[in-house]
Amino acid sequence: MTIRLTLLCAAAGPSVRGEARFGDGPLDERGVREARAAAATLPTASVVLTAPSVRCGQTAQALGLDATVDDRLRDLDYGDWRGRSLADVVADVGPEPVGEWTADPGAAPHGGESVRELCLRMGAWLDELPQDAGPRVLGVVEPAVVRAAILHALGTPLTAFWRIDVPPLSGVGLTGRAGRWNLRLIAATSP
């Protein structure tokens, strides 16, 4: 059976919109309002999952979804950089570690998870998604998870990770099953 998986990026809050911090943060009123407005455009799903972050949980709630938390959909582990802004990190450790991290998928100068490790985790999750998960699965996730899923589906080099922009409340569709996924663009007005 073919699975239709939609990965929806969580709404933005202050940690994304204004402060550009590594890691999780709650939604603000604007993020909740934007998520509520997007609810009518979501595809129907037989299974709804969410990453364990506060932002993803609050987005799912604002969308009116009864979602199950799946820890495997968690964001990239930013290690020592978690909760800090990019400017703070650069001021503290200099630009070289950040440059290394964005250029080398295997680098983890923050002591957390590398992009390669995230992509391997997401590839395994996709390929282990059981056929009986339902014909339609919706996941509310962080941008890094969307990027990793796209790279896995297309078999794209991991160096392309940072070349994929994933705005808040944007979605990507993947159709297929273990070992064979296709990217499906989602129309903004599709029900």
PDB file of C-alpha atoms in Angstrom:
ATOM      1  CA  MET A   1       0.000   0.000   0.000  1.00  0.00           C
ATOM      2  CA  THR A   2       1.207   3.483  -0.840  1.00  0.00           C
ATOM      3  CA  ILE A   3       1.463   5.890   2.072  1.00  0.00           C
ATOM      4  CA  ARG A   4       0.742   9.573   1.600  1.00  0.00           C
ATOM      5  CA  LEU A   5       2.826  11.392   4.185  1.00  0.00           C
ATOM      6  CA  THR A   6       2.510  15.121   4.749  1.00  0.00           C
ATOM      7  CA  LEU A   7       5.146  16.818   6.881  1.00  0.00           C
ATOM      8  CA  LEU A   8       4.010  20.229   8.056  1.00  0.00           C
ATOM      9  CA  CYS A   9       6.524  22.646   9.538  1.00  0.00           C
ATOM     10  CA  ALA A  10       5.445  24.076  12.904  1.00  0.00           C
ATOM     11  CA  ALA A  11       4.224  27.656  13.206  1.00  0.00           C
ATOM     12  CA  ALA A  12       6.682  30.345  14.246  1.00  0.00           C
ATOM     13  CA  GLY A  13       7.097  31.857  17.660  1.00  0.00           C
ATOM     14  CA  PRO A  14       9.526  34.487  18.958  1.00  0.00           C
ATOM     15  CA  SER A  15      12.445  32.026  19.025  1.00  0.00           C
ATOM     16  CA  VAL A  16      12.064  31.535  15.277  1.00  0.00           C
ATOM     17  CA  ARG A  17      10.666  34.818  14.032  1.00  0.00           C
ATOM     18  CA  GLY A  18      12.643  37.429  15.922  1.00  0.00           C
ATOM     19  CA  GLU A  19      15.392  35.868  17.974  1.00  0.00           C
ATOM     20  CA  ALA A  20      16.519  33.078  15.609  1.00  0.00           C
ATOM     21  CA  ARG A  21      17.462  30.733  18.434  1.00  0.00           C
ATOM     22  CA  PHE A  22      18.650  27.146  18.161  1.00  0.00           C
ATOM     23  CA  GLY A  23      15.985  24.784  19.435  1.00  0.00           C
ATOM     24  CA  ASP A  24      12.469  24.914  20.772  1.00  0.00           C
ATOM     25  CA  GLY A  25      10.259  27.719  21.979  1.00  0.00           C
ATOM     26  CA  PRO A  26       6.554  28.385  22.470  1.00  0.00           C
ATOM     27  CA  LEU A  27       4.265  29.962  19.915  1.00  0.00           C
ATOM     28  CA  ASP A  28       3.129  33.519  20.404  1.00  0.00           C
ATOM     29  CA  GLU A  29      -0.385  34.767  19.639  1.00  0.00           C
ATOM     30  CA  ARG A  30       0.555  35.473  16.022  1.00  0.00           C
ATOM     31  CA  GLY A  31       1.823  31.898  15.547  1.00  0.00           C
ATOM     32  CA  VAL A  32      -1.359  30.453  17.042  1.00  0.00           C
ATOM     33  CA  ARG A  33      -3.496  32.702  14.827  1.00  0.00           C
ATOM     34  CA  GLU A  34      -1.552  31.696  11.693  1.00  0.00           C
ATOM     35  CA  ALA A  35      -1.843  27.993  12.554  1.00  0.00           C
ATOM     36  CA  ARG A  36      -5.602  28.293  13.102  1.00  0.00           C
ATOM     37  CA  ALA A  37      -5.933  29.978   9.707  1.00  0.00           C
ATOM     38  CA  ALA A  38      -3.960  27.157   8.048  1.00  0.00           C
ATOM     39  CA  ALA A  39      -6.141  24.404   9.533  1.00  0.00           C
ATOM     40  CA  ALA A  40      -8.642  24.467   6.647  1.00  0.00           C
ATOM     41  CA  THR A  41      -5.899  23.735   4.095  1.00  0.00           C
ATOM     42  CA  LEU A  42      -4.653  20.507   5.720  1.00  0.00           C
ATOM     43  CA  PRO A  43      -5.170  17.195   3.978  1.00  0.00           C
ATOM     44  CA  THR A  44      -7.189  14.593   5.822  1.00  0.00           C
ATOM     45  CA  ALA A  45      -5.120  12.022   7.694  1.00  0.00           C
ATOM     46  CA  SER A  46      -5.787   8.671   9.309  1.00  0.00           C
ATOM     47  CA  VAL A  47      -2.725   9.087  11.563  1.00  0.00           C
ATOM     48  CA  VAL A  48      -1.523  12.403  13.007  1.00  0.00           C
ATOM     49  CA  LEU A  49       1.903  12.640  14.641  1.00  0.00           C
ATOM     50  CA  THR A  50       3.845  15.475  16.181  1.00  0.00           C
ATOM     51  CA  ALA A  51       7.427  16.023  17.221  1.00  0.00           C
ATOM     52  CA  PRO A  52       7.922  16.335  20.989  1.00  0.00           C
ATOM     53  CA  SER A  53       8.766  20.050  20.928  1.00  0.00           C
ATOM     54  CA  VAL A  54       6.554  22.664  22.556  1.00  0.00           C
ATOM     55  CA  ARG A  55       6.265  24.514  19.244  1.00  0.00           C
ATOM     56  CA  CYS A  56       5.066  21.413  17.354  1.00  0.00           C
ATOM     57  CA  GLY A  57       2.610  20.436  20.081  1.00  0.00           C
ATOM     58  CA  GLN A  58       1.142  23.937  20.224  1.00  0.00           C
ATOM     59  CA  THR A  59       0.909  24.043  16.430  1.00  0.00           C
ATOM     60  CA  ALA A  60      -0.965  20.732  16.328  1.00  0.00           C
ATOM     61  CA  GLN A  61      -3.316  21.992  19.028  1.00  0.00           C
ATOM     62  CA  ALA A  62      -3.948  25.286  17.187  1.00  0.00           C
ATOM     63  CA  LEU A  63      -4.661  23.284  14.024  1.00  0.00           C
ATOM     64  CA  GLY A  64      -7.277  21.322  15.948  1.00  0.00           C
ATOM     65  CA  LEU A  65      -5.400  18.030  15.574  1.00  0.00           C
ATOM     66  CA  ASP A  66      -5.438  15.129  18.002  1.00  0.00           C
ATOM     67  CA  ALA A  67      -1.799  14.157  17.512  1.00  0.00           C
ATOM     68  CA  THR A  68       0.384  11.433  18.980  1.00  0.00           C
ATOM     69  CA  VAL A  69       3.900  12.462  19.996  1.00  0.00           C
ATOM     70  CA  ASP A  70       6.611  10.525  18.148  1.00  0.00           C
ATOM     71  CA  ASP A  71      10.057  11.122  19.658  1.00  0.00           C
ATOM     72  CA  ARG A  72      11.751   9.954  16.444  1.00  0.00           C
ATOM     73  CA  LEU A  73      10.434  13.133  14.780  1.00  0.00           C
ATOM     74  CA  ARG A  74      12.370  15.342  17.208  1.00  0.00           C
ATOM     75  CA  ASP A  75      14.396  18.287  16.006  1.00  0.00           C
ATOM     76  CA  LEU A  76      18.145  18.247  15.476  1.00  0.00           C
ATOM     77  CA  ASP A  77      19.944  18.142  18.833  1.00  0.00           C
ATOM     78  CA  TYR A  78      21.846  21.446  18.965  1.00  0.00           C
ATOM     79  CA  GLY A  79      23.891  20.431  22.014  1.00  0.00           C
ATOM     80  CA  ASP A  80      25.634  23.367  23.707  1.00  0.00           C
ATOM     81  CA  TRP A  81      23.994  25.795  21.265  1.00  0.00           C
ATOM     82  CA  ARG A  82      20.429  24.926  22.353  1.00  0.00           C
ATOM     83  CA  GLY A  83      18.474  28.034  23.320  1.00  0.00           C
ATOM     84  CA  ARG A  84      21.160  30.421  22.096  1.00  0.00           C
ATOM     85  CA  SER A  85      20.977  32.820  19.157  1.00  0.00           C
ATOM     86  CA  LEU A  86      23.331  32.485  16.218  1.00  0.00           C
ATOM     87  CA  ALA A  87      24.865  35.861  17.101  1.00  0.00           C
ATOM     88  CA  ASP A  88      25.555  34.654  20.663  1.00  0.00           C
ATOM     89  CA  VAL A  89      27.191  31.463  19.415  1.00  0.00           C
ATOM     90  CA  VAL A  90      29.403  33.311  16.936  1.00  0.00           C
ATOM     91  CA  ALA A  91      30.383  35.848  19.619  1.00  0.00           C
ATOM     92  CA  ASP A  92      31.267  33.009  21.995  1.00  0.00           C
ATOM     93  CA  VAL A  93      33.034  30.456  19.774  1.00  0.00           C
ATOM     94  CA  GLY A  94      33.713  32.421  16.594  1.00  0.00           C
ATOM     95  CA  PRO A  95      32.412  31.859  13.074  1.00  0.00           C
ATOM     96  CA  GLU A  96      34.593  28.827  12.258  1.00  0.00           C
ATOM     97  CA  PRO A  97      32.575  26.166  14.155  1.00  0.00           C
ATOM     98  CA  VAL A  98      29.330  27.456  12.638  1.00  0.00           C
ATOM     99  CA  GLY A  99      30.900  27.429   9.177  1.00  0.00           C
ATOM    100  CA  GLU A 100      32.193  23.902   9.720  1.00  0.00           C
ATOM    101  CA  TRP A 101      28.747  22.745  10.870  1.00  0.00           C
ATOM    102  CA  THR A 102      26.977  24.185   7.823  1.00  0.00           C
ATOM    103  CA  ALA A 103      29.605  22.894   5.358  1.00  0.00           C
ATOM    104  CA  ASP A 104      30.224  19.370   6.714  1.00  0.00           C
ATOM    105  CA  PRO A 105      27.140  17.175   7.360  1.00  0.00           C
ATOM    106  CA  GLY A 106      29.203  15.022   9.736  1.00  0.00           C
ATOM    107  CA  ALA A 107      30.325  17.923  11.931  1.00  0.00           C
ATOM    108  CA  ALA A 108      28.815  18.552  15.359  1.00  0.00           C
ATOM    109  CA  PRO A 109      30.930  21.277  16.988  1.00  0.00           C
ATOM    110  CA  HIS A 110      28.054  21.981  19.384  1.00  0.00           C
ATOM    111  CA  GLY A 111      28.350  18.488  20.896  1.00  0.00           C
ATOM    112  CA  GLY A 112      24.873  17.499  19.750  1.00  0.00           C
ATOM    113  CA  GLU A 113      23.642  15.685  16.664  1.00  0.00           C
ATOM    114  CA  SER A 114      25.200  16.166  13.237  1.00  0.00           C
ATOM    115  CA  VAL A 115      23.116  16.759  10.136  1.00  0.00           C
ATOM    116  CA  ARG A 116      24.230  13.297   8.936  1.00  0.00           C
ATOM    117  CA  GLU A 117      22.899  11.681  12.139  1.00  0.00           C
ATOM    118  CA  LEU A 118      19.572  13.494  11.773  1.00  0.00           C
ATOM    119  CA  CYS A 119      19.263  12.430   8.128  1.00  0.00           C
ATOM    120  CA  LEU A 120      20.047   8.803   9.016  1.00  0.00           C
ATOM    121  CA  ARG A 121      17.449   8.902  11.814  1.00  0.00           C
ATOM    122  CA  MET A 122      14.778  10.350   9.530  1.00  0.00           C
ATOM    123  CA  GLY A 123      15.618   7.953   6.691  1.00  0.00           C
ATOM    124  CA  ALA A 124      15.227   5.013   9.071  1.00  0.00           C
ATOM    125  CA  TRP A 125      11.925   6.442  10.347  1.00  0.00           C
ATOM    126  CA  LEU A 126      10.587   6.807   6.807  1.00  0.00           C
ATOM    127  CA  ASP A 127      11.669   3.332   5.782  1.00  0.00           C
ATOM    128  CA  GLU A 128      10.286   1.761   8.972  1.00  0.00           C
ATOM    129  CA  LEU A 129       6.901   3.496   8.654  1.00  0.00           C
ATOM    130  CA  PRO A 130       4.537   0.525   8.722  1.00  0.00           C
ATOM    131  CA  GLN A 131       2.264  -0.031   5.762  1.00  0.00           C
ATOM    132  CA  ASP A 132      -0.690  -0.126   8.149  1.00  0.00           C
ATOM    133  CA  ALA A 133       0.179   3.363   9.433  1.00  0.00           C
ATOM    134  CA  GLY A 134      -2.726   4.400   7.288  1.00  0.00           C
ATOM    135  CA  PRO A 135      -2.987   5.554   3.775  1.00  0.00           C
ATOM    136  CA  ARG A 136      -2.583   9.177   4.934  1.00  0.00           C
ATOM    137  CA  VAL A 137      -0.176  10.306   7.644  1.00  0.00           C
ATOM    138  CA  LEU A 138       0.329  13.889   8.813  1.00  0.00           C
ATOM    139  CA  GLY A 139       3.318  14.950  10.924  1.00  0.00           C
ATOM    140  CA  VAL A 140       3.851  18.360  12.543  1.00  0.00           C
ATOM    141  CA  VAL A 141       7.623  18.752  12.700  1.00  0.00           C
ATOM    142  CA  GLU A 142      10.562  21.156  12.799  1.00  0.00           C
ATOM    143  CA  PRO A 143      12.214  22.495   9.595  1.00  0.00           C
ATOM    144  CA  ALA A 144      15.322  20.303  10.008  1.00  0.00           C
ATOM    145  CA  VAL A 145      13.145  17.180   9.974  1.00  0.00           C
ATOM    146  CA  VAL A 146      11.453  18.297   6.738  1.00  0.00           C
ATOM    147  CA  ARG A 147      14.876  18.905   5.143  1.00  0.00           C
ATOM    148  CA  ALA A 148      16.152  15.478   6.215  1.00  0.00           C
ATOM    149  CA  ALA A 149      13.048  13.725   4.856  1.00  0.00           C
ATOM    150  CA  ILE A 150      13.354  15.489   1.492  1.00  0.00           C
ATOM    151  CA  LEU A 151      17.028  14.541   1.162  1.00  0.00           C
ATOM    152  CA  HIS A 152      16.219  10.904   1.969  1.00  0.00           C
ATOM    153  CA  ALA A 153      13.307  10.735  -0.469  1.00  0.00           C
ATOM    154  CA  LEU A 154      15.321  12.188  -3.331  1.00  0.00           C
ATOM    155  CA  GLY A 155      18.640  10.515  -2.493  1.00  0.00           C
ATOM    156  CA  THR A 156      20.204  13.962  -2.541  1.00  0.00           C
ATOM    157  CA  PRO A 157      23.680  14.612  -1.088  1.00  0.00           C
ATOM    158  CA  LEU A 158      23.544  15.748   2.533  1.00  0.00           C
ATOM    159  CA  THR A 159      25.472  18.892   1.639  1.00  0.00           C
ATOM    160  CA  ALA A 160      22.165  20.196   0.197  1.00  0.00           C
ATOM    161  CA  PHE A 161      20.568  20.241   3.683  1.00  0.00           C
ATOM    162  CA  TRP A 162      21.020  23.983   4.261  1.00  0.00           C
ATOM    163  CA  ARG A 163      19.878  24.783   0.695  1.00  0.00           C
ATOM    164  CA  ILE A 164      16.257  23.867   1.481  1.00  0.00           C
ATOM    165  CA  ASP A 165      14.178  26.701   2.917  1.00  0.00           C
ATOM    166  CA  VAL A 166      11.278  25.502   5.069  1.00  0.00           C
ATOM    167  CA  PRO A 167       9.043  28.390   6.150  1.00  0.00           C
ATOM    168  CA  PRO A 168       6.682  28.032   9.112  1.00  0.00           C
ATOM    169  CA  LEU A 169       3.440  26.200   8.251  1.00  0.00           C
ATOM    170  CA  SER A 170       4.789  25.018   4.895  1.00  0.00           C
ATOM    171  CA  GLY A 171       4.282  21.405   3.992  1.00  0.00           C
ATOM    172  CA  VAL A 172       5.809  18.739   1.842  1.00  0.00           C
ATOM    173  CA  GLY A 173       4.205  15.545   0.677  1.00  0.00           C
ATOM    174  CA  LEU A 174       5.954  12.219   0.306  1.00  0.00           C
ATOM    175  CA  THR A 175       4.260   9.264  -1.308  1.00  0.00           C
ATOM    176  CA  GLY A 176       5.505   5.720  -1.371  1.00  0.00           C
ATOM    177  CA  ARG A 177       6.798   3.169   1.071  1.00  0.00           C
ATOM    178  CA  ALA A 178      10.067   1.883   2.507  1.00  0.00           C
ATOM    179  CA  GLY A 179      12.933   2.374   0.102  1.00  0.00           C
ATOM    180  CA  ARG A 180      10.885   4.258  -2.472  1.00  0.00           C
ATOM    181  CA  TRP A 181       9.611   7.725  -1.701  1.00  0.00           C
ATOM    182  CA  ASN A 182       8.524  10.415  -4.113  1.00  0.00           C
ATOM    183  CA  LEU A 183       8.326  14.119  -3.394  1.00  0.00           C
ATOM    184  CA  ARG A 184       4.862  15.596  -3.876  1.00  0.00           C
ATOM    185  CA  LEU A 185       4.417  19.347  -3.874  1.00  0.00           C
ATOM    186  CA  ILE A 186       1.364  20.526  -1.991  1.00  0.00           C
ATOM    187  CA  ALA A 187      -0.941  23.160  -3.435  1.00  0.00           C
ATOM    188  CA  ALA A 188      -1.699  26.003  -1.036  1.00  0.00           C
ATOM    189  CA  THR A 189      -5.426  25.550  -1.526  1.00  0.00           C
ATOM    190  CA  SER A 190      -5.632  21.740  -1.500  1.00  0.00           C
ATOM    191  CA  PRO A 191      -8.176  20.354   0.984  1.00  0.00           C
TER     192      PRO A 191
END
